[in-house]
């Protein structure tokens, strides 16, 4: 089946998403198909037209990519199977012969603007910024004469017949974007000892301490939160869901029990997958010192056995 070898991604060609996708070993044997938006890339997976999609989910400067967070929280469920971290530095791409003083209009993806805002203020203070669907699409618009320059990856210059006028542009050193490979629901990726679990939770009702109660499900079991963001549900002002990443794998007893606690107390919990953390050596969290006392799998098993003995009168 052709879709089994097809991966979609946020296009067009020349995006940072494509660059991240090409770091995966299996990309060399897949048909890589650019899509016009994050929803389009994910809908191709939902519809069976692709086996998986790579989309951006978080940036170290701007935070969560809301289009991805919202799309994963709604519609037919999908699952994350792995993640990719990509260092981000921009180039100012222009048509051949353009000088810096010729640049009056610039474009790029909305997430790019906060990452180059200071550079723009210092070097092109009078340039007008307009957002484009992606950084690569901005390069295409420059080629067509719609804008004077685009912020994109330097690698996109050749694709669109442009020149990198300035390279290595970034307001924050060591900026990174996290991308996730998303497929249809199935058994989670195997536990590695350096894993991330993602989910979305909806509160049952709005009351004092509601969020604290959800956080305590993690805290009392020694589960470290890596990210939590509130997102509007579209059901009215003050109605939110929470996008959460935590350390650990769903097969870890402490994570499993935290998820069961959330399932009991939340209106809805959507499990988005447990998968290896990018850029983390597998042995980092397998060391016993990385797990708080009383929260290892062995501790949970011993506690369950003790409870059973109590119930049987054998304590």
Protein backbone atom coordinates (compact mmCIF):
# COMPACT_ATOMS: atom_id res chain seq x y z
CA UNK A 1 0.00 0.00 0.00
CA UNK A 2 1.51 3.28 -1.09
CA UNK A 3 0.38 5.24 2.00
CA UNK A 4 2.41 2.90 4.24
CA UNK A 5 5.62 4.43 2.86
CA UNK A 6 4.42 8.05 2.73
CA UNK A 7 5.25 10.68 5.37
CA UNK A 8 3.69 14.13 5.24
CA UNK A 9 5.16 17.29 6.76
CA UNK A 10 4.52 21.00 7.06
CA UNK A 11 5.64 22.30 3.69
CA UNK A 12 6.43 23.48 1.16
CA UNK A 13 9.88 22.12 0.36
CA UNK A 14 12.67 23.84 2.24
CA UNK A 15 11.03 24.19 5.66
CA UNK A 16 12.76 23.46 8.94
CA UNK A 17 10.19 20.67 9.31
CA UNK A 18 11.52 18.99 6.18
CA UNK A 19 15.08 19.38 7.49
CA UNK A 20 14.03 17.75 10.77
CA UNK A 21 12.24 14.92 8.96
CA UNK A 22 15.32 14.15 6.89
CA UNK A 23 17.31 13.51 10.10
CA UNK A 24 15.23 10.35 10.66
CA UNK A 25 16.92 7.25 9.19
CA UNK A 26 13.66 5.94 7.74
CA UNK A 27 13.13 9.16 5.75
CA UNK A 28 15.51 7.84 3.10
CA UNK A 29 13.04 5.06 2.26
CA UNK A 30 9.81 7.09 2.49
CA UNK A 31 7.96 9.30 0.07
CA UNK A 32 8.07 12.74 1.73
CA UNK A 33 5.03 14.85 0.86
CA UNK A 34 4.81 18.56 1.80
CA UNK A 35 1.41 19.83 2.98
CA UNK A 36 0.09 23.37 3.20
CA UNK A 37 -0.60 23.31 6.95
CA UNK A 38 -0.29 21.28 10.15
CA UNK A 39 -3.98 20.22 10.00
CA UNK A 40 -3.54 19.08 6.38
CA UNK A 41 -0.46 17.02 7.28
CA UNK A 42 -2.26 15.34 10.19
CA UNK A 43 -5.53 14.83 8.30
CA UNK A 44 -3.60 12.87 5.66
CA UNK A 45 -2.67 10.44 8.45
CA UNK A 46 -6.21 10.30 9.78
CA UNK A 47 -7.52 9.59 6.29
CA UNK A 48 -5.02 6.81 5.61
CA UNK A 49 -3.21 8.75 2.89
CA UNK A 50 0.04 8.70 4.89
CA UNK A 51 1.59 6.49 7.54
CA UNK A 52 2.86 9.41 9.63
CA UNK A 53 3.36 13.17 9.70
CA UNK A 54 6.15 15.29 11.15
CA UNK A 55 4.98 18.61 12.59
CA UNK A 56 6.47 21.26 14.92
CA UNK A 57 5.09 21.24 18.46
CA UNK A 58 7.34 23.46 20.60
CA UNK A 59 9.98 26.16 20.22
CA UNK A 60 12.48 27.08 22.92
CA UNK A 61 11.84 30.80 22.33
CA UNK A 62 8.15 31.08 21.45
CA UNK A 63 6.78 28.04 23.31
CA UNK A 64 4.09 25.69 22.04
CA UNK A 65 3.01 25.61 18.40
CA UNK A 66 -0.70 26.18 18.91
CA UNK A 67 -1.82 24.75 15.57
CA UNK A 68 -0.28 21.40 16.49
CA UNK A 69 -1.42 21.42 20.12
CA UNK A 70 -5.02 22.18 19.12
CA UNK A 71 -5.08 19.68 16.27
CA UNK A 72 -3.83 16.85 18.50
CA UNK A 73 -6.44 17.74 21.14
CA UNK A 74 -9.40 17.56 18.74
CA UNK A 75 -10.66 15.35 15.95
CA UNK A 76 -9.91 11.70 15.46
CA UNK A 77 -7.19 10.66 17.93
CA UNK A 78 -3.57 10.38 16.83
CA UNK A 79 -0.41 9.29 18.66
CA UNK A 80 3.15 10.58 18.90
CA UNK A 81 5.84 7.94 18.29
CA UNK A 82 9.06 9.96 18.40
CA UNK A 83 10.44 13.47 18.53
CA UNK A 84 13.21 15.43 16.82
CA UNK A 85 15.12 18.44 18.15
CA UNK A 86 16.51 20.80 15.51
CA UNK A 87 18.78 23.81 16.20
CA UNK A 88 17.25 26.89 14.57
CA UNK A 89 19.14 29.75 12.92
CA UNK A 90 17.68 31.91 10.18
CA UNK A 91 19.07 33.36 7.00
CA UNK A 92 17.72 36.47 5.30
CA UNK A 93 16.95 35.20 1.79
CA UNK A 94 16.71 37.69 -1.08
CA UNK A 95 16.61 37.76 -4.86
CA UNK A 96 20.09 37.98 -6.42
CA UNK A 97 21.46 41.51 -6.39
CA UNK A 98 19.34 42.72 -3.44
CA UNK A 99 21.24 44.78 -0.86
CA UNK A 100 20.28 45.15 2.80
CA UNK A 101 19.22 48.76 2.23
CA UNK A 102 16.83 47.56 -0.52
CA UNK A 103 14.82 45.43 1.91
CA UNK A 104 11.55 47.21 2.76
CA UNK A 105 9.26 44.19 3.31
CA UNK A 106 10.06 40.89 5.01
CA UNK A 107 8.12 37.72 5.68
CA UNK A 108 8.36 34.43 7.56
CA UNK A 109 6.34 32.06 9.72
CA UNK A 110 4.73 33.76 12.76
CA UNK A 111 6.85 31.61 15.10
CA UNK A 112 9.99 32.99 13.43
CA UNK A 113 9.26 36.64 14.23
CA UNK A 114 9.98 36.49 18.00
CA UNK A 115 13.27 34.75 17.21
CA UNK A 116 14.54 37.58 14.96
CA UNK A 117 12.75 40.60 16.45
CA UNK A 118 15.86 42.18 17.97
CA UNK A 119 17.89 41.63 14.80
CA UNK A 120 15.15 43.26 12.74
CA UNK A 121 15.00 46.27 15.07
CA UNK A 122 18.75 46.74 14.89
CA UNK A 123 19.29 46.12 11.17
CA UNK A 124 15.96 46.75 9.40
CA UNK A 125 14.01 49.02 11.74
CA UNK A 126 11.72 50.37 8.99
CA UNK A 127 11.00 47.06 7.25
CA UNK A 128 7.37 45.90 7.27
CA UNK A 129 6.78 42.33 8.48
CA UNK A 130 3.96 40.17 7.11
CA UNK A 131 3.50 36.54 8.14
CA UNK A 132 3.48 33.62 5.70
CA UNK A 133 2.23 30.05 6.02
CA UNK A 134 5.78 28.78 6.56
CA UNK A 135 9.32 30.09 6.26
CA UNK A 136 9.77 28.22 2.99
CA UNK A 137 6.51 29.65 1.66
CA UNK A 138 7.91 33.08 2.50
CA UNK A 139 10.94 32.24 0.34
CA UNK A 140 8.59 31.32 -2.49
CA UNK A 141 6.81 34.67 -2.14
CA UNK A 142 10.15 36.50 -2.32
CA UNK A 143 10.99 34.62 -5.51
CA UNK A 144 7.65 35.77 -6.93
CA UNK A 145 8.40 39.38 -6.01
CA UNK A 146 5.76 39.71 -3.29
CA UNK A 147 8.33 40.58 -0.62
CA UNK A 148 11.93 41.77 -0.60
CA UNK A 149 13.24 39.17 1.86
CA UNK A 150 12.26 36.12 3.88
CA UNK A 151 13.55 34.59 7.08
CA UNK A 152 14.10 30.90 6.40
CA UNK A 153 16.70 28.17 6.66
CA UNK A 154 19.80 28.85 4.60
CA UNK A 155 19.25 25.48 2.93
CA UNK A 156 16.06 26.85 1.30
CA UNK A 157 17.96 29.37 -0.83
CA UNK A 158 18.86 26.98 -3.65
CA UNK A 159 15.33 25.55 -3.81
CA UNK A 160 13.83 28.97 -4.50
CA UNK A 161 16.63 30.59 -6.51
CA UNK A 162 17.49 33.06 -3.76
CA UNK A 163 20.67 34.19 -2.04
CA UNK A 164 21.38 34.26 1.72
CA UNK A 165 22.13 37.94 2.33
CA UNK A 166 22.77 37.40 6.07
CA UNK A 167 23.13 34.05 7.86
CA UNK A 168 23.10 32.76 11.45
CA UNK A 169 20.36 35.15 12.57
CA UNK A 170 18.88 34.40 16.00
CA UNK A 171 18.09 36.55 19.00
CA UNK A 172 18.50 33.63 21.41
CA UNK A 173 21.56 31.42 21.42
CA UNK A 174 20.96 27.68 21.15
CA UNK A 175 17.36 28.10 19.94
CA UNK A 176 15.69 24.80 19.12
CA UNK A 177 12.38 23.56 17.77
CA UNK A 178 10.89 20.23 18.79
CA UNK A 179 9.06 18.23 16.12
CA UNK A 180 6.94 15.11 16.62
CA UNK A 181 6.26 12.16 14.34
CA UNK A 182 2.55 11.41 14.55
CA UNK A 183 0.68 8.31 13.39
CA UNK A 184 -2.56 6.48 14.00
CA UNK A 185 -3.11 5.02 17.50
CA UNK A 186 -1.33 1.74 18.22
CA UNK A 187 0.90 0.27 20.91
CA UNK A 188 3.26 2.99 22.23
CA UNK A 189 6.94 2.94 21.36
CA UNK A 190 8.94 0.65 23.62
CA UNK A 191 10.23 2.03 26.92
CA UNK A 192 13.83 3.25 26.75
CA UNK A 193 14.37 4.68 30.24
CA UNK A 194 14.55 8.22 28.82
CA UNK A 195 10.96 8.80 27.72
CA UNK A 196 8.29 11.47 27.49
CA UNK A 197 4.53 10.93 27.86
CA UNK A 198 2.12 13.45 26.30
CA UNK A 199 -1.57 13.91 27.04
CA UNK A 200 -4.41 16.43 27.05
CA UNK A 201 -6.73 16.79 30.04
CA UNK A 202 -10.08 18.53 30.39
CA UNK A 203 -11.37 19.68 33.77
CA UNK A 204 -14.70 18.27 34.93
CA UNK A 205 -15.82 21.60 36.39
CA UNK A 206 -14.29 24.94 37.29
CA UNK A 207 -13.58 25.14 41.02
CA UNK A 208 -10.81 26.42 43.32
CA UNK A 209 -7.83 24.11 43.30
CA UNK A 210 -8.89 22.13 40.20
CA UNK A 211 -5.53 22.50 38.46
CA UNK A 212 -3.68 21.88 41.73
CA UNK A 213 -5.53 18.58 42.05
CA UNK A 214 -4.41 17.49 38.59
CA UNK A 215 -0.81 18.48 39.31
CA UNK A 216 -0.86 16.53 42.56
CA UNK A 217 -1.66 13.34 40.64
CA UNK A 218 1.84 13.69 39.20
CA UNK A 219 3.58 15.15 42.25
CA UNK A 220 2.60 12.52 44.83
CA UNK A 221 3.88 9.78 42.50
CA UNK A 222 7.20 11.47 41.78
CA UNK A 223 6.41 12.21 38.12
CA UNK A 224 8.21 15.27 36.79
CA UNK A 225 6.29 17.60 34.45
CA UNK A 226 8.26 18.77 31.41
CA UNK A 227 5.60 21.12 29.96
CA UNK A 228 2.04 22.24 30.71
CA UNK A 229 0.03 24.72 28.64
CA UNK A 230 -3.59 25.79 28.77
CA UNK A 231 -5.53 25.97 25.51
CA UNK A 232 -9.07 27.31 24.97
CA UNK A 233 -11.62 24.64 24.10
CA UNK A 234 -13.78 26.96 21.98
CA UNK A 235 -16.74 26.30 24.30
CA UNK A 236 -16.74 29.75 25.90
CA UNK A 237 -14.55 32.11 27.90
CA UNK A 238 -12.76 30.41 30.76
CA UNK A 239 -13.13 26.92 29.31
CA UNK A 240 -9.68 25.37 28.90
CA UNK A 241 -7.93 22.09 28.40
CA UNK A 242 -4.32 21.43 29.41
CA UNK A 243 -1.61 20.04 27.15
CA UNK A 244 0.89 18.15 29.31
CA UNK A 245 4.27 16.42 28.86
CA UNK A 246 5.75 14.42 31.71
CA UNK A 247 8.89 12.37 32.20
CA UNK A 248 8.49 8.64 31.98
CA UNK A 249 6.63 5.97 30.03
CA UNK A 250 3.07 4.76 30.38
CA UNK A 251 4.44 1.34 31.38
CA UNK A 252 6.22 2.95 34.38
CA UNK A 253 3.99 2.29 37.39
CA UNK A 254 4.26 5.87 38.67
CA UNK A 255 3.17 7.28 35.30
CA UNK A 256 0.41 4.71 34.83
CA UNK A 257 -1.07 5.44 38.26
CA UNK A 258 -0.89 9.20 37.66
CA UNK A 259 -2.84 8.72 34.42
CA UNK A 260 -5.40 6.55 36.20
CA UNK A 261 -5.82 9.26 38.83
CA UNK A 262 -6.41 11.84 36.12
CA UNK A 263 -8.90 9.56 34.38
CA UNK A 264 -10.90 9.35 37.62
CA UNK A 265 -10.96 13.10 38.25
CA UNK A 266 -10.95 14.76 34.82
CA UNK A 267 -13.81 15.10 32.37
CA UNK A 268 -11.60 13.61 29.65
CA UNK A 269 -8.00 12.49 29.21
CA UNK A 270 -6.49 12.01 25.75
CA UNK A 271 -3.31 9.92 25.73
CA UNK A 272 -0.99 11.16 22.97
CA UNK A 273 1.80 8.64 23.38
CA UNK A 274 4.95 7.65 25.26
CA UNK A 275 8.13 7.96 23.20
CA UNK A 276 11.91 8.41 23.52
CA UNK A 277 13.19 11.86 24.49
CA UNK A 278 15.35 13.29 21.71
CA UNK A 279 18.88 14.16 22.67
CA UNK A 280 18.83 12.22 25.97
CA UNK A 281 21.07 9.21 26.50
CA UNK A 282 18.98 6.14 27.35
CA UNK A 283 20.85 5.55 30.60
CA UNK A 284 20.22 9.02 32.03
CA UNK A 285 16.98 8.11 33.79
CA UNK A 286 17.60 4.41 34.31
CA UNK A 287 19.91 5.26 37.21
CA UNK A 288 18.02 4.60 40.44
CA UNK A 289 18.98 8.03 41.76
CA UNK A 290 16.88 9.60 38.99
CA UNK A 291 13.70 8.12 40.51
CA UNK A 292 12.49 9.59 43.81
CA UNK A 293 12.45 7.17 46.75
CA UNK A 294 9.14 5.35 46.96
CA UNK A 295 8.20 5.87 43.29
CA UNK A 296 10.04 3.06 41.47
CA UNK A 297 8.10 0.22 39.87
CA UNK A 298 9.37 -2.05 42.65
CA UNK A 299 8.00 0.32 45.31
CA UNK A 300 4.55 0.30 43.69
CA UNK A 301 4.56 -3.49 43.43
CA UNK A 302 5.60 -3.85 47.08
CA UNK A 303 2.87 -1.44 48.19
CA UNK A 304 0.23 -3.38 46.21
CA UNK A 305 1.38 -6.65 47.74
CA UNK A 306 1.25 -5.13 51.23
CA UNK A 307 -2.31 -3.93 50.61
CA UNK A 308 -3.33 -7.39 49.44
CA UNK A 309 -1.92 -8.91 52.62
CA UNK A 310 -3.85 -6.40 54.69
CA UNK A 311 -7.08 -7.25 52.88
CA UNK A 312 -6.44 -10.97 53.44
CA UNK A 313 -5.58 -10.53 57.11
CA UNK A 314 -1.91 -11.39 56.52
CA UNK A 315 -0.36 -7.97 57.16
